[in-house]
XYZ file of C-alpha atoms in Angstrom:
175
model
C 14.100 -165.922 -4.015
C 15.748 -166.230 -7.547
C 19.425 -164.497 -7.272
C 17.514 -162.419 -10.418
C 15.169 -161.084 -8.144
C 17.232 -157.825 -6.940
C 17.573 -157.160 -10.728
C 13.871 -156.298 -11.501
C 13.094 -152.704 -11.169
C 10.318 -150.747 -10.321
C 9.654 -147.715 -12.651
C 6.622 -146.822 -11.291
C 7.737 -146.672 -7.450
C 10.615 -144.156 -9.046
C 9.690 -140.778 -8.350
C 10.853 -137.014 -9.513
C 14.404 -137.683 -7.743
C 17.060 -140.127 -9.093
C 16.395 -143.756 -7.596
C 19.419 -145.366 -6.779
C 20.036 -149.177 -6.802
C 23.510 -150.903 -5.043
C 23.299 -154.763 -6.857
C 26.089 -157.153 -6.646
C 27.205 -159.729 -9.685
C 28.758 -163.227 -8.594
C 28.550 -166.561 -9.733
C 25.085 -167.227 -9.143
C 24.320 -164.473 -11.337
C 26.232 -165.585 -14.184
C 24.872 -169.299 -13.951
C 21.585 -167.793 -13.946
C 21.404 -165.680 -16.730
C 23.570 -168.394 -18.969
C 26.816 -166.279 -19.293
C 28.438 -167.649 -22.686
C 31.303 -165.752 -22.128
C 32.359 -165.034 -18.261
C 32.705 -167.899 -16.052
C 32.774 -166.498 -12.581
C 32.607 -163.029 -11.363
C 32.414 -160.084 -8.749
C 31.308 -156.747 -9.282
C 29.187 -153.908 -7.924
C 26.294 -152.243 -10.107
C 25.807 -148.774 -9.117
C 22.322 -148.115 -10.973
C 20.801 -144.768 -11.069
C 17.224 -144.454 -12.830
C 15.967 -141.068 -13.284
C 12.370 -140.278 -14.414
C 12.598 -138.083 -17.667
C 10.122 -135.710 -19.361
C 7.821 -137.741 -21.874
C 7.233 -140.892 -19.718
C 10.804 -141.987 -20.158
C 12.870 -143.115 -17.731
C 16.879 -142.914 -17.936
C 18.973 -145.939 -16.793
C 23.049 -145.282 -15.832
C 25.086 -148.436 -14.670
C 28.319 -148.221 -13.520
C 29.630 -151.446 -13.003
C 33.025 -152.263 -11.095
C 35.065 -155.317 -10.257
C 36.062 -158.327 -11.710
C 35.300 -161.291 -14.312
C 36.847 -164.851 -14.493
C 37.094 -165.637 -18.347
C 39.168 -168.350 -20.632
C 42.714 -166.802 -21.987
C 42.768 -166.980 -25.665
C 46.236 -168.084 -25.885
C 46.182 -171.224 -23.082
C 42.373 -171.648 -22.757
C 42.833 -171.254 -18.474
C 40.693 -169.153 -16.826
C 41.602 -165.616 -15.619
C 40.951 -163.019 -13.851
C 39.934 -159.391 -15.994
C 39.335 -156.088 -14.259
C 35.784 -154.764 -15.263
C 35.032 -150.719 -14.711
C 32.149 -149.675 -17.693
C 29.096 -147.847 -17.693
C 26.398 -147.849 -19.508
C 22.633 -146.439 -20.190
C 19.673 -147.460 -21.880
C 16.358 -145.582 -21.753
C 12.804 -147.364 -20.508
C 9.262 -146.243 -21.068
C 6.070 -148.022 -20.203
C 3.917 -148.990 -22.806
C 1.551 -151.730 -23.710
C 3.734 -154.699 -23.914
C 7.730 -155.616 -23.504
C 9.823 -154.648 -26.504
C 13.508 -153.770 -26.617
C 14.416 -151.663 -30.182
C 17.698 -150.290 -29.626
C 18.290 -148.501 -26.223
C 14.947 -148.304 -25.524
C 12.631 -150.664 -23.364
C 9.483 -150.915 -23.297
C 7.538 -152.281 -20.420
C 3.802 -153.060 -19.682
C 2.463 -150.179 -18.251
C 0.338 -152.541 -15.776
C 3.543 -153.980 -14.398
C 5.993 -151.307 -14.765
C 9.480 -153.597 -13.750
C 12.434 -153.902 -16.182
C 14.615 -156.662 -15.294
C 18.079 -155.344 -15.784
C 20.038 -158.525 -15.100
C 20.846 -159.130 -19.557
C 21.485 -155.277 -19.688
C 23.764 -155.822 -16.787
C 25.756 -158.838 -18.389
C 25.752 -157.068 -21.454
C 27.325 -154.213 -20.378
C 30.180 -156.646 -18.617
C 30.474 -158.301 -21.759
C 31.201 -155.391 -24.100
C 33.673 -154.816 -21.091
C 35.739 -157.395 -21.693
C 38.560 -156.861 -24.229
C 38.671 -158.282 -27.365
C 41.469 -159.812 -26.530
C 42.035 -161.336 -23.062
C 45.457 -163.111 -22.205
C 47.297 -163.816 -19.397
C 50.312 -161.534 -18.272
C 53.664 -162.400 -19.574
C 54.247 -166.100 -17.989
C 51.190 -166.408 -17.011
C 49.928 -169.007 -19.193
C 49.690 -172.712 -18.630
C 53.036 -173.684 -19.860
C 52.189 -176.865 -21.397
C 49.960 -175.152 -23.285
C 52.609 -172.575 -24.295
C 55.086 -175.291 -25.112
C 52.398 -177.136 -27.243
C 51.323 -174.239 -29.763
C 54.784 -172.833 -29.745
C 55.556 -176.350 -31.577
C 52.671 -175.559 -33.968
C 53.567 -172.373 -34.852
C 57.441 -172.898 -35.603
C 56.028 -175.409 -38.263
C 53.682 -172.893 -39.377
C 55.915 -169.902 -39.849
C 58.229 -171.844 -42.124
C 61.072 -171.154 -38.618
C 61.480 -174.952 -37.946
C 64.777 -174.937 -39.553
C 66.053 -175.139 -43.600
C 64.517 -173.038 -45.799
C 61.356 -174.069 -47.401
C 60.705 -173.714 -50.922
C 58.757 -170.318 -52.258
C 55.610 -170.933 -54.470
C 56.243 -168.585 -57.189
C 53.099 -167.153 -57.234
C 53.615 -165.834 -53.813
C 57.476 -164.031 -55.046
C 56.192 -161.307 -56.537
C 54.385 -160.466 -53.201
C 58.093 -161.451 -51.170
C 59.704 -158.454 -53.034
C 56.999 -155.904 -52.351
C 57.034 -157.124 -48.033
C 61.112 -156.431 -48.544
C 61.230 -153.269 -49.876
């Protein structure tokens, strides 16, 4: 059995009360469904599909737990708390087609596999920007671009010479 497998969904077998679906992300999952972005992982998908009028079927996942991903400052992986929902609206139909936040699914099938909507919703997640705690951070790695940036910043000692097209814009930042 494919660790995908729990992630297909029958619309069809959903009736007039709210279906309810417990999945749980790891590792396989990720390696499966080519994560770009998360390395590892473990979190609970509390899915709730409720049949709507019009053929339409609503979709609610509340995800919780945890993601392993690279810090942007040292490049080492670490760990970042996931808690998002999300929803996207099915229908069946003649053929799969995903505009927007609605699916469309073969009517003669009638499963939607929710394992990309899942990673996508871990994904937007994530913060833009994902670094360690204070000290966290490998501190080679810390000592290495702190090097880069003193020469960057012009604060690796003696001043540097302004080019004077830039002076005009020095005494506007000073004021």
């Amino acid at each position: 059995m494919s660790s995908l497998e729990p992630f297909n969904i029958d619309l069809k077998a959903v009736g007039a009360e709210p279906a309810t679906f417990s999945l749980r992300v790891d590792d396989a999952f990720f390696e499966a469904v080519g994560a770009p972005d998360v390395r590892k992982g473990d979190a609970s998908v509390e899915l709730t599909v409720r049949r709507m009028a019009g053929g339409l079927f609503d979709l609610a996942f509340a995800i919780r737990g945890e993601v392993t991903v690279p810090c942007d400052r040292c490049l080492d992986d670490m760990r970042q708390p996931i808690d998002t929902e999300g929803h996207i609206t099915a229908r069946l139909g003649d053929g799969y087609s995903d505009d927007g936040d609605t699916v469309t699914v073969s009517e003669d099938e009638g499963i939607v596999g929710v394992a990309w909507f899942v990673y996508e919703f871990i994904a937007l997640g994530i913060p833009i920007r994902h670094v360690h705690a204070p000290g966290g951070c490998n501190s080679a790695m810390t000592a290495m671009l702190g090097g880069h940036a003193a020469g960057r910043d012009g604060d690796g000692g003696g001043a540097q010479a302004v080019d004077p097209r830039w002076s005009g814009l020095e005494k506007l930042k000073n004021k």
